[in-house]
Short mmCIF file of C-alpha atoms in Angstrom, two decimals:
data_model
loop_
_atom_site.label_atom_id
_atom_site.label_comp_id
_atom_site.label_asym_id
_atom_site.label_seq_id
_atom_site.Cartn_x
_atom_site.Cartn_y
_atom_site.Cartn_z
CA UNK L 957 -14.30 -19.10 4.31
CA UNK L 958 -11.75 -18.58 7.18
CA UNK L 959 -8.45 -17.39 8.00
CA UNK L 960 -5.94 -20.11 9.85
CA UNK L 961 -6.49 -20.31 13.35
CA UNK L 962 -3.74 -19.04 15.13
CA UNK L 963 -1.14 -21.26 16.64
CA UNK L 964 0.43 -21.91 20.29
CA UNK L 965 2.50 -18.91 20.92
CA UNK L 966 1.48 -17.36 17.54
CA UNK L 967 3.73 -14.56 16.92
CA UNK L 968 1.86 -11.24 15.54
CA UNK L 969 2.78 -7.57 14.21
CA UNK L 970 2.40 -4.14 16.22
CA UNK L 971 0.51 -1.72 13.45
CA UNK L 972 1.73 1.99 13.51
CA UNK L 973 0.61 4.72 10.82
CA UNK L 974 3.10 6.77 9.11
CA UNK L 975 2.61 10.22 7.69
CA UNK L 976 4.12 10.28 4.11
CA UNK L 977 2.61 12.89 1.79
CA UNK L 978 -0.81 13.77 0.60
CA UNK L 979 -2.40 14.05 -2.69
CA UNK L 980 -5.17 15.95 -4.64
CA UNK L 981 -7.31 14.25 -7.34
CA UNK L 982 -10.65 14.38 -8.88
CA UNK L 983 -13.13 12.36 -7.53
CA UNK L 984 -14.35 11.50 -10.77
CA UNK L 985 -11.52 9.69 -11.51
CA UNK L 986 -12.24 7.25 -8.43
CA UNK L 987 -15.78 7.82 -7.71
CA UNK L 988 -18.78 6.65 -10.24
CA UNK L 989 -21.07 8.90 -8.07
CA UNK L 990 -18.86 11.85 -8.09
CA UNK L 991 -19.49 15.24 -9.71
CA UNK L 992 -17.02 16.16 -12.48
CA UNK L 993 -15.71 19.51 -10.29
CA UNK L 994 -15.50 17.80 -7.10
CA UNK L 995 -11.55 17.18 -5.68
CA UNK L 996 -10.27 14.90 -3.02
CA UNK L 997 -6.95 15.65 -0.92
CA UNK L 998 -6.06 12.22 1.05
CA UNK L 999 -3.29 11.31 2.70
CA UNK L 1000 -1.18 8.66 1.17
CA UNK L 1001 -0.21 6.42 4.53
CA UNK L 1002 2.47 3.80 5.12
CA UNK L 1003 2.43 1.64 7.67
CA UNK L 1004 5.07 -0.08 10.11
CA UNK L 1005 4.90 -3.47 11.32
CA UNK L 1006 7.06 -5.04 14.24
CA UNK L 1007 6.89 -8.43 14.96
CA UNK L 1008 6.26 -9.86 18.51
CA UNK L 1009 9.07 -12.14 18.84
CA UNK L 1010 11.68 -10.81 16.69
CA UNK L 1011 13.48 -7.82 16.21
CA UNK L 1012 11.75 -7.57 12.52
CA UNK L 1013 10.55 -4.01 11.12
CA UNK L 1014 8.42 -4.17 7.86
CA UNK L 1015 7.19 -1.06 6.07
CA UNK L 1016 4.58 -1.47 3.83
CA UNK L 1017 4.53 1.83 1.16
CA UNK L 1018 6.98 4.39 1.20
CA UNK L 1019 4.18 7.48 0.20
CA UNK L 1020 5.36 10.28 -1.75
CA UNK L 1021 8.97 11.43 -2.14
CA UNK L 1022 9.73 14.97 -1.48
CA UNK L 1023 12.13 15.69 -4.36
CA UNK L 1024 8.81 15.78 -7.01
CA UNK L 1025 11.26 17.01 -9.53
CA UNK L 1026 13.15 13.34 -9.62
CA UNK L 1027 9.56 11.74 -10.72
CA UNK L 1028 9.41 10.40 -14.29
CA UNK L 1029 8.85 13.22 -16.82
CA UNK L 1030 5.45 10.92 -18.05
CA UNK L 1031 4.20 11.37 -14.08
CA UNK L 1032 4.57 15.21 -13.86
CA UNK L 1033 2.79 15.28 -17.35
CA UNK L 1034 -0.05 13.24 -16.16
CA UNK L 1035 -0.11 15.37 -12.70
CA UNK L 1036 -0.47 18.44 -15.09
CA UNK L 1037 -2.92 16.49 -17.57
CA UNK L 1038 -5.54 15.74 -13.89
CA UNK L 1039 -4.79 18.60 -12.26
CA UNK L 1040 -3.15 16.33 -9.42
CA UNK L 1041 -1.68 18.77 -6.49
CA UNK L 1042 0.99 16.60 -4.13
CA UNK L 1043 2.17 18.18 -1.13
CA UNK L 1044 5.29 16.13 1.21
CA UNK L 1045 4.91 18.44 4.65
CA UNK L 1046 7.09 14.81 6.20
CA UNK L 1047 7.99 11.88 4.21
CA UNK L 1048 8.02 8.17 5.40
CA UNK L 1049 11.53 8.42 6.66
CA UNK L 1050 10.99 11.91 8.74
CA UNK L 1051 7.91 10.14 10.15
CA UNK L 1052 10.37 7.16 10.86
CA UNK L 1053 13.02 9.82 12.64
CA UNK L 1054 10.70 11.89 14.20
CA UNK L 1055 9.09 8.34 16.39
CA UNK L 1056 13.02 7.04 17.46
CA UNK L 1057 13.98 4.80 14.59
CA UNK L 1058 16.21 4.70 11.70
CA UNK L 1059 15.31 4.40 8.39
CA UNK L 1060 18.56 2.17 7.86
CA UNK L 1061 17.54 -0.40 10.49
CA UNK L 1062 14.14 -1.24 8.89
CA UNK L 1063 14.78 -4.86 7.55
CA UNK L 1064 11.82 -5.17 5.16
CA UNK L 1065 9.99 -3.18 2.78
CA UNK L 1066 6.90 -4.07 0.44
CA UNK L 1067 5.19 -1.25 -1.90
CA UNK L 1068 2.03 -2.92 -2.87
CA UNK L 1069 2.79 -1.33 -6.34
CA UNK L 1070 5.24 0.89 -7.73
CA UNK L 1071 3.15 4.34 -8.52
CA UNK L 1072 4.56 7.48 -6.82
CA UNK L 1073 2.32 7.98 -4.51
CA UNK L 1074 3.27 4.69 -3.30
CA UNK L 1075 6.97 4.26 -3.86
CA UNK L 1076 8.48 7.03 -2.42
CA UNK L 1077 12.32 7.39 -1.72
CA UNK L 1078 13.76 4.22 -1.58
CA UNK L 1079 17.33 5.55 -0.82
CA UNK L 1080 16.97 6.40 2.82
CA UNK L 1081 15.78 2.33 3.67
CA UNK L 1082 19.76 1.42 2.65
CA UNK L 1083 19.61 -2.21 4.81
CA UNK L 1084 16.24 -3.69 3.89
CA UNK L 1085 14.79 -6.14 1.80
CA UNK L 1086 12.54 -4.89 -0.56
CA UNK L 1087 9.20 -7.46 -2.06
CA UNK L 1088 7.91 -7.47 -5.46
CA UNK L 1089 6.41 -9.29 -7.91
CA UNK L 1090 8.14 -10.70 -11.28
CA UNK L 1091 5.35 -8.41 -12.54
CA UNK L 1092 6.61 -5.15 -11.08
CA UNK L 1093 10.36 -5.92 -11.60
CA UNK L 1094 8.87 -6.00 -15.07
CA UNK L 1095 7.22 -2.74 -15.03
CA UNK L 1096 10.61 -1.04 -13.31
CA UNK L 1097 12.83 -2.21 -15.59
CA UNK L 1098 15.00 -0.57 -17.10
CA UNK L 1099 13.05 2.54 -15.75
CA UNK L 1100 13.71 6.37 -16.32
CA UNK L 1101 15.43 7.98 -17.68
CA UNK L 1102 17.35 5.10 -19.41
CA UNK L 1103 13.40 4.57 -20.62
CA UNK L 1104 12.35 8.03 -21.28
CA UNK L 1105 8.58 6.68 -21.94
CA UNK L 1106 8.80 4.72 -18.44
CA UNK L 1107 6.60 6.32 -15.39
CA UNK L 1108 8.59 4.10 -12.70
CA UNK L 1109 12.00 5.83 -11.78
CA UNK L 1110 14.64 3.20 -12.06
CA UNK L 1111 15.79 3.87 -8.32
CA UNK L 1112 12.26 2.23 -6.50
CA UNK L 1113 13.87 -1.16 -5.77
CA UNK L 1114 17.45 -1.85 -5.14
CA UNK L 1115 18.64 -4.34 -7.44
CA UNK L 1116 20.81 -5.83 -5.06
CA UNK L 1117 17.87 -6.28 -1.51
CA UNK L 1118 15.14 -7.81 -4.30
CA UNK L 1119 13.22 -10.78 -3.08
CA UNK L 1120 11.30 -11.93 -6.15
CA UNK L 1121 8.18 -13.23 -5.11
CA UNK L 1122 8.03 -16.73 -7.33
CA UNK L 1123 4.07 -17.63 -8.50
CA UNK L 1124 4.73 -20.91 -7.29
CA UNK L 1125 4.87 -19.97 -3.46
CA UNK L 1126 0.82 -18.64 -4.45
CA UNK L 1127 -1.61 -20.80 -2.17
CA UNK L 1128 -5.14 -19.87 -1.58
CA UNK L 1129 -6.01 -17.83 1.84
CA UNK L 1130 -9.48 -17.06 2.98
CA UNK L 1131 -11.05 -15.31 0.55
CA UNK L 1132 -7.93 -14.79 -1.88
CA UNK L 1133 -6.84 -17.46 -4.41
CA UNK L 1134 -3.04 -16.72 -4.19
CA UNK L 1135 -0.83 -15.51 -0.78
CA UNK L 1136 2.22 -16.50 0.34
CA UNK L 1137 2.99 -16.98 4.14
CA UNK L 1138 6.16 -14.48 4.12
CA UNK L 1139 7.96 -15.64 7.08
CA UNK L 1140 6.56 -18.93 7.37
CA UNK L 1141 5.26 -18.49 10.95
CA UNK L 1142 1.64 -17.18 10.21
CA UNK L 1143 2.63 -13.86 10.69
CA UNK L 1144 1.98 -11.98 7.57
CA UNK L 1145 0.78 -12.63 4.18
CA UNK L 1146 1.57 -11.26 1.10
CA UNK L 1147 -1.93 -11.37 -0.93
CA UNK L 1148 -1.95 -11.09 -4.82
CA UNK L 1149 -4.36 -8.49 -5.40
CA UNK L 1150 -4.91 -7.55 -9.70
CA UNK L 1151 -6.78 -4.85 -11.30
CA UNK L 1152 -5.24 -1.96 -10.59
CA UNK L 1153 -1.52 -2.16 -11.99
CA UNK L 1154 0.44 -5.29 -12.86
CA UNK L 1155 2.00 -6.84 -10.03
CA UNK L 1156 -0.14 -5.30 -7.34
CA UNK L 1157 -0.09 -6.64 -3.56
CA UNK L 1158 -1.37 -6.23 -0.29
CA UNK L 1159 -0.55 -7.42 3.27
CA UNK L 1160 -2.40 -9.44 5.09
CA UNK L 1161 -0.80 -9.36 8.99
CA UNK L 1162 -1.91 -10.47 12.28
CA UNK L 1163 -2.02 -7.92 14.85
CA UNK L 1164 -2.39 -9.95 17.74
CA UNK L 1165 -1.99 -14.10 18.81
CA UNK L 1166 -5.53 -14.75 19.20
CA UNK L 1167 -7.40 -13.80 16.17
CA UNK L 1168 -6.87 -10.22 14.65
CA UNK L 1169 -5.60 -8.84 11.47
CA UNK L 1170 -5.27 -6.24 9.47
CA UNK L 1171 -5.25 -5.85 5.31
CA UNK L 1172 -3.38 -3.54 3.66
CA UNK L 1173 -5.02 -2.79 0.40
CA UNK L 1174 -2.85 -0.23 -1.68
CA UNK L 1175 -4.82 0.98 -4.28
CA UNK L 1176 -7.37 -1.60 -4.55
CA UNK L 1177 -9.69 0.85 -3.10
CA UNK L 1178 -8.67 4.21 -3.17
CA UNK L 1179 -11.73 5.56 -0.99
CA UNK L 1180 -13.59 4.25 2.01
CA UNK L 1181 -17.06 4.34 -0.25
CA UNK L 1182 -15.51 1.67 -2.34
CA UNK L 1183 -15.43 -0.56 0.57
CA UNK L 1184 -18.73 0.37 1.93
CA UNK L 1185 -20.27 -0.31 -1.52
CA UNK L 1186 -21.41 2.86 -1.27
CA UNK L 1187 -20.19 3.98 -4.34
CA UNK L 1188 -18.49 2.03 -7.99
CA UNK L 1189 -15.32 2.21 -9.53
CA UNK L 1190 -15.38 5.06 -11.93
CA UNK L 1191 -14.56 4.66 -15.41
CA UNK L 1192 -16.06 7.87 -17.90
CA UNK L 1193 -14.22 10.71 -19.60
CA UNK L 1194 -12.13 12.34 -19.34
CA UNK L 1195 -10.15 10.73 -16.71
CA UNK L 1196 -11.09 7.03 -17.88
CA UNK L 1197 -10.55 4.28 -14.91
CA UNK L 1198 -7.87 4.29 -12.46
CA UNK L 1199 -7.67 0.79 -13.02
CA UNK L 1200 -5.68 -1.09 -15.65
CA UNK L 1201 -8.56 -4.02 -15.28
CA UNK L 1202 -11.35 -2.78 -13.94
CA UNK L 1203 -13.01 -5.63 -13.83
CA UNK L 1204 -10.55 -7.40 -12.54
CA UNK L 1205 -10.34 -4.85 -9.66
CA UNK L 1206 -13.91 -5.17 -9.37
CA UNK L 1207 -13.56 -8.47 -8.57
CA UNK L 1208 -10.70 -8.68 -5.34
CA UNK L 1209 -12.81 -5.74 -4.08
CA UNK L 1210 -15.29 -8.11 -3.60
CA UNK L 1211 -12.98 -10.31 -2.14
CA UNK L 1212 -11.85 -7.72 0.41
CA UNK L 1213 -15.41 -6.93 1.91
CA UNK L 1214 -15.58 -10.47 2.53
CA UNK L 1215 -12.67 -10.58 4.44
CA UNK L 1216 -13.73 -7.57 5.64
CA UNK L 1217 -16.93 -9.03 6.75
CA UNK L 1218 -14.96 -11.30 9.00
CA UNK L 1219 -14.64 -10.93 12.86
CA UNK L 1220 -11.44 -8.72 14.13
CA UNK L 1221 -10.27 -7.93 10.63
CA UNK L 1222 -9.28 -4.72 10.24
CA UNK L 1223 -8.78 -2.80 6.36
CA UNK L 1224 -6.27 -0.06 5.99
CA UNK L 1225 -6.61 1.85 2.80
CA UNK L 1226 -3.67 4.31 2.14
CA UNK L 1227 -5.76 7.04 1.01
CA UNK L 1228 -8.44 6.91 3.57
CA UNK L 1229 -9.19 10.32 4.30
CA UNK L 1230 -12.09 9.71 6.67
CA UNK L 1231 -9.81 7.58 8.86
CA UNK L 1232 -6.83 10.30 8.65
CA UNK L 1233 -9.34 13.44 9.95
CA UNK L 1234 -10.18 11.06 12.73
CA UNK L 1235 -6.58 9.69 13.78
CA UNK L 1236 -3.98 12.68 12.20
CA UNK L 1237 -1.25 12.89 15.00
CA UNK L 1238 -3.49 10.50 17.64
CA UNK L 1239 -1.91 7.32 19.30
CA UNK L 1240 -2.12 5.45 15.94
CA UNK L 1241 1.16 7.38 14.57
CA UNK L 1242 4.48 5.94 15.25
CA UNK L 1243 5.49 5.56 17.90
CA UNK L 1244 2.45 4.89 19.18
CA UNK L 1245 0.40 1.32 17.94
CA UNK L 1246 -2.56 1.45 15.96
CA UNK L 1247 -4.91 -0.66 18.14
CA UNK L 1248 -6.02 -4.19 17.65
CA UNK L 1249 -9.45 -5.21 16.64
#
């Protein structure tokens, strides 16, 4: 198993971390080894990409959106239901501001699945083109509140800056059965990664032009143990699995520690809270350039 080589001239992304929110859950809900009482407040990152060669930006995530009171009356419920605590101190789009660049100019953005801690506020991103599944469109559609039972607002995606990812563009990459070279120059990947929600993604990008790269994993492992193996996927009353598959999420773990395994491959989890206590407001944070392995 290997990723491609990379070519003459291979053109890359620049990695920076964005703050956008933080969230409370219990660790029981994500953690097989957890106590029932214990919490865990993690950040819920996105990331900005900018390519070497071209005057590309790519989020991927958009966090939390400040205006809670907009979510889908099903997602407050459930927030009460867990006891779920989400506090916005800066969204995406401050964090954007606050490094020198305009939400507006971004030209691409992929949530690796719609949930609110990933989707955000689209609104402020008014120029780019956002990627999705057939699978989330799905999910989104028609949305709340014109689908009062719906958890996805109806304003995530733009129905007019869609690009549809089609299952035939799927081809296998390193340890994944199904990615899809975006831009067609090697760049970045978008990986098909099931298990935790119809539809869900990450990002497989190059962060330099001679052999490093970084996944982006969503919620395919929302703690750091989960990678390490140091701990299961939890799935026992009363919070029941954070997965819609578990197995299936069991599964592309697996594949992610072996890509993980890899030389230079860096893994990015969103709610990495380890990784956040070590690099909150270091060079990693736009505008400064998360380094490459």
């Amino acid at each position: 198993m290997a990723l491609p080589p990379p070519a003459q001239n291979q053109a890359y992304w620049t990695v920076s971390a964005l703050e956008s929110g933080h969230v409370q859950i219990p660790l029981a809900w994500i953690l097989d080894s957890a106590r029932e009482d214990e919490v865990y407040k993690t950040p819920s990152l996105s990331f900005l990409l900018r390519h070497s060669s071209r005057n590309d930006t790519f989020v991927v995530d958009l966090g939390i959106r400040k205006d809670l009171e907009n979510l889908p009356s099903l997602v407050l419920e459930g927030h009460r239901q867990k006891n779920i605590v989400v506090d916005v101190p800066q969204d995406v789009s401050e964090s954007l501001r606050k490094g020198g660049l305009d939400p507006a100019s971004v030209r691409y953005v992929c949530l690796t699945h719609a949930h609110f801690d990933y989707s955000g506020d689209s609104r402020p991103f008014a120029n780019a083109t956002f990627i999705l599944t057939g699978a989330t469109r799905e999910l989104v559609t028609p949305g709340w509140p014109a689908d009062q039972k719906s958890r996805y607002s109806s304003d995530i995606f733009p129905q007019e800056r869609m690009l549809v990812l089609s299952t035939d563009w799927w081809e296998p990459l390193g340890p994944f059965p199904r990615a899809h070279d975006l831009f067609g120059d090697g760049s970045l990947y978008i990986v098909d990664a099931p298990g935790h929600v119809a539809g869900h993604l990450n990002v497989l990008a190059r962060t330099s032009a001679d052999g490093a790269w970084v996944l982006f994993v969503g919620d395919s492992a929302h703690h750091v143990k989960l990678l390490r193996g140091e701990a299961g996927i939890a799935d026992r009353p009363p919070w029941g699995c954070a997965h819609a598959d578990k197995q299936q999420a069991e599964e592309h773990l697996g594949r992610i520690r072996r890509l993980a395994a890899l030389p230079r491959v860096r893994i990015m989890l969103a709610h990495d809270l380890e990784w956040y206590e070590e690099n909150q407001e270091g060079p990693a944070f736009f505008p400064g350039v998360l380094e490459s392995f």
